[in-house]
Each structure stands twice: as C-alpha cells, then as structure tokens.
C-alpha positions as MATLAB code, in Angstrom:
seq = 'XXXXXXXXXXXXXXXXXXXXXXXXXXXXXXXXXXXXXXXXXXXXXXXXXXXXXXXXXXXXXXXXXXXXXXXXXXXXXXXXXXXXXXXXXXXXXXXXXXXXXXXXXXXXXXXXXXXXXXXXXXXXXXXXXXXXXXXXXXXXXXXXXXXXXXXXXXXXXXXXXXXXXXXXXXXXXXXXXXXXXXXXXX';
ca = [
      38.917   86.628  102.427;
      39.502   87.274  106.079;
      36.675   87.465  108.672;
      35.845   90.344  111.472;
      37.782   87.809  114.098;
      41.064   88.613  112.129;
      41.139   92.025  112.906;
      44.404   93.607  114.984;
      45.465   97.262  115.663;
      47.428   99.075  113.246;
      45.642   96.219  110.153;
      44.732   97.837  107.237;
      41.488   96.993  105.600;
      39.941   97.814  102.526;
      36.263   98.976  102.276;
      34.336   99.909   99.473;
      37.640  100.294   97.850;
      39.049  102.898  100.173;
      41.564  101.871  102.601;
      41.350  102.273  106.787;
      43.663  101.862  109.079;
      42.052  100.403  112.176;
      42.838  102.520  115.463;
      41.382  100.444  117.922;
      38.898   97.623  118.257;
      36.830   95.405  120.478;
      34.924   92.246  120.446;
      31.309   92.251  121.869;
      29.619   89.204  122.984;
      26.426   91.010  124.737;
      24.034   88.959  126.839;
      21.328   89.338  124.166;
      21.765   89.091  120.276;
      24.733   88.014  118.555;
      28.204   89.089  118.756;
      29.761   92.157  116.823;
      33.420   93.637  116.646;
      33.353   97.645  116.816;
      36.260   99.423  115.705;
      37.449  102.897  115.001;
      39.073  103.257  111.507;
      41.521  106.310  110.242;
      40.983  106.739  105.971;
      45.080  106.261  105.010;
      44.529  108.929  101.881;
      42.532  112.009  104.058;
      42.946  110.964  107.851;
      39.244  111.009  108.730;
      38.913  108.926  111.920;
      35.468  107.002  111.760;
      33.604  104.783  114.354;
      32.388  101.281  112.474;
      30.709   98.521  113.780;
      31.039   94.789  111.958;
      28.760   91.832  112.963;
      30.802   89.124  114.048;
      31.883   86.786  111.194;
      31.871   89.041  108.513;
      33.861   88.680  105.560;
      36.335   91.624  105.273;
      39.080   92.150  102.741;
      42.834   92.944  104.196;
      44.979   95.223  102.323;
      48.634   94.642  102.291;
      50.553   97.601  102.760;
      54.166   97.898  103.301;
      56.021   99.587  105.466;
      60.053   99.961  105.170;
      62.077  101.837  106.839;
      63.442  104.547  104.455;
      66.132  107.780  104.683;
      64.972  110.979  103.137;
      68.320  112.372  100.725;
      66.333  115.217   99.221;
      63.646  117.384   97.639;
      63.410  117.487   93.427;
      61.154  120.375   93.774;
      58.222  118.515   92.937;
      58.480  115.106   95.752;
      60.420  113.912   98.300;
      63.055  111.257   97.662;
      63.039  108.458   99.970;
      65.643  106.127   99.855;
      65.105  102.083  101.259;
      67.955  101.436  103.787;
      68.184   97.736  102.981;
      68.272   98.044   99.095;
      68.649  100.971   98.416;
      65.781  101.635   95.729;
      65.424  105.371   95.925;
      60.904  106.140   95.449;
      59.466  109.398   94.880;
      56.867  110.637   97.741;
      54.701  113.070   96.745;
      54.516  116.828   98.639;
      51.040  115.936   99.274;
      51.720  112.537  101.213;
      54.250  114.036  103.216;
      52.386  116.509  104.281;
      53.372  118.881  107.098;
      56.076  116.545  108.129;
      58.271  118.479  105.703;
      58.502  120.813  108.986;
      60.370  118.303  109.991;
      62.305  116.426  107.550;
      66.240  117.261  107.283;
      68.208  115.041  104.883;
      69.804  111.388  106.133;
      66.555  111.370  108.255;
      65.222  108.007  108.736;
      61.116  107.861  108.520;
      58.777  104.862  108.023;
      56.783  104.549  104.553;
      53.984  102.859  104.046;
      53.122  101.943  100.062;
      50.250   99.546   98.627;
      50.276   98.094   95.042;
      54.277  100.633   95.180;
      52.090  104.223   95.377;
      53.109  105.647   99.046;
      50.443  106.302  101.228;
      51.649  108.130  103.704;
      54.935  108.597  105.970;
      55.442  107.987  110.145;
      57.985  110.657  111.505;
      60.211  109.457  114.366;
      58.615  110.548  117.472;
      61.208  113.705  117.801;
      63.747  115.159  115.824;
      66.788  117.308  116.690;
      66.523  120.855  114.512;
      68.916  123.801  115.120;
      67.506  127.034  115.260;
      68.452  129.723  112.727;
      66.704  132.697  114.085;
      65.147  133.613  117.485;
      64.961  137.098  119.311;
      67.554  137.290  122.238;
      65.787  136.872  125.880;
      65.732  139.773  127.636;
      67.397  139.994  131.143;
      64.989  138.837  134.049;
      62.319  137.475  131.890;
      64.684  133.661  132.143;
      62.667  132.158  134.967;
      58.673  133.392  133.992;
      57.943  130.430  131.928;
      57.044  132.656  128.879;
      57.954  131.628  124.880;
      58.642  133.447  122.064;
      58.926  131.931  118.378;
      61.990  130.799  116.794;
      62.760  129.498  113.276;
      64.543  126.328  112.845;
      66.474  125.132  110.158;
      63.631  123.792  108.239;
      62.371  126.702  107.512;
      59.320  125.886  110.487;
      58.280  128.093  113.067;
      58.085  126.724  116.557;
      57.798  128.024  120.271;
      60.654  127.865  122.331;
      61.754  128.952  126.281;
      62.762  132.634  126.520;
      66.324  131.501  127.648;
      67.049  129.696  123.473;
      68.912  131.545  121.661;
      69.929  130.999  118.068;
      72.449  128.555  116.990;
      71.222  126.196  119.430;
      70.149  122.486  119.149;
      66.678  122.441  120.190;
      64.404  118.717  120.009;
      61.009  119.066  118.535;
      57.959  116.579  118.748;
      57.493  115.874  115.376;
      53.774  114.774  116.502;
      52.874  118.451  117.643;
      55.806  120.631  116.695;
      56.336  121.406  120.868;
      59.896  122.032  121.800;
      61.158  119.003  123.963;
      64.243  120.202  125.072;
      68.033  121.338  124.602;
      70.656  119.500  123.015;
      73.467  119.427  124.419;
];
C-alpha cells in the first residue's frame, strides 16, 4: 500500500473500489494542525470530477492501468476494434467507452487506451484530427470576409461548424477535444 505522499498527476487510484484519475493535487503543510494533500479526482467509468482532501500519510491503494498506444481498423457493429501497434493483439472497445470520440475516429487512426485487470476504460483522442468534409452549403458571394459559419458534415458522419469560405471536398482539421474547426488542409 502506497501513502498520500505518493500521489502524481495523471495516477490512478482506487477508492472504495471505484477508480479516479487524479487531475491535480497539492500538499498542505498549514501553520496550525497537521499536514493534508488535497486533490481533485475525475471517476475513469462516468467522468465526474470531484474535489477530495487526504490527511497526510494516509494509506491509499494505486491502481495499475495501462495505457498502449493502439490503431482503430474498424467497427463490428457492436465495439470498436483497437489494434496494439507493438503486438498486434487486436481488443474489443465497447461503443459505450468510446463514447463521442466515434465523431472522430476514421480507420488506421492511432488513439491511446487505457485498460485495468484487460477491460478498457476509456480512450485519449489525439489532440486533432484531419476529416474531409462530405457535405456543406456553398458560401454565398460577399459573405467570405464576415466571420460567420455554417454547418458542414464530415466524413464521419459528425456535424461541425466551419468558415463560410469551406466548401465540400475539402480537408478541414477538427479539435477532437471540442469538435471546433482548426483549420484547412492543404
């Protein structure tokens, strides 16, 4: 068993049999009373984000979670099949873990996945992605320079908002964080 002192961003602890992914944390030493860590911790399974406070010394279990680097090949219609690039086991992620990262996810895309005791927890995107876009009203004549957007579809099958000037068959990049357009590829 580890103690409070072990604790590092991006650690993943197990409490009360649920698993947390800690955010941030600090060490307090205040003038009066003894010494306590706080931390903010994100549940792996729902995403709740949730402020916790240890006292210092505490015994705290670590979970070890693994995290490869994996390529995406394709979709049996029931989970995403994730392939390890080093050797090459292919696991099933299910729809639910992916989440709305399937906006996102083309085949031969490379995305981080996390698994403890081999059931995958959940899946990091890279930060942007390069989608072309399949449909998208033409801009009309004048409107190029106003700053305005109007809503295109991209490959995926997503909806995003794009510059007036994109038109379809275009390379667009998308921030796989927000689903903003980035910019034009060229």
């Amino acid at each position: 068993m580890a103690t409070t002192n072990d604790i590092k961003n991006g650690s993943t602890l197990r409490l009360d049999g649920v698993l947390w992914n800690v955010l941030e944390f600090q060490h307090v030493k205040p003038g009066k009373g003894g010494a306590f860590v706080r931390t903010k911790l994100k549940n792996v399974v729902t995403g709740k984000i949730v402020d916790k406070t240890f006292n210092a010394g505490t015994k705290i279990e670590f979970a070890n979670v693994d995290r490869s680097e994996m390529e995406y090949l394709y979709n049996d219609g029931e989970s995403f099949i994730f392939m390890d690039i080093n050797t090459y086991d292919q696991i099933p992620v299910p729809d639910s873990v992916v989440g709305d990262d399937k906006s996102y996810l083309l085949e031969n895309t490379r995305a981080t996945v996390a698994t403890y005791e081999g059931n995958p927890l959940y899946i990091e995107m890279p930060p942007a992605v390069e989608l072309e876009i399949v449909q998208t009203d033409p801009g009309v004549q004048g409107d190029r320079s106003t700053g305005g957007t109007k809503p295109a579809t991209v490959q995926t099958g997503a909806t995003i908002q794009v510059p007036l000037f994109v038109t379809t068959g275009e390379t667009v990049k998308v921030d796989t964080r927000t689903g903003d357009y980035i910019g034009r590829v060229n």
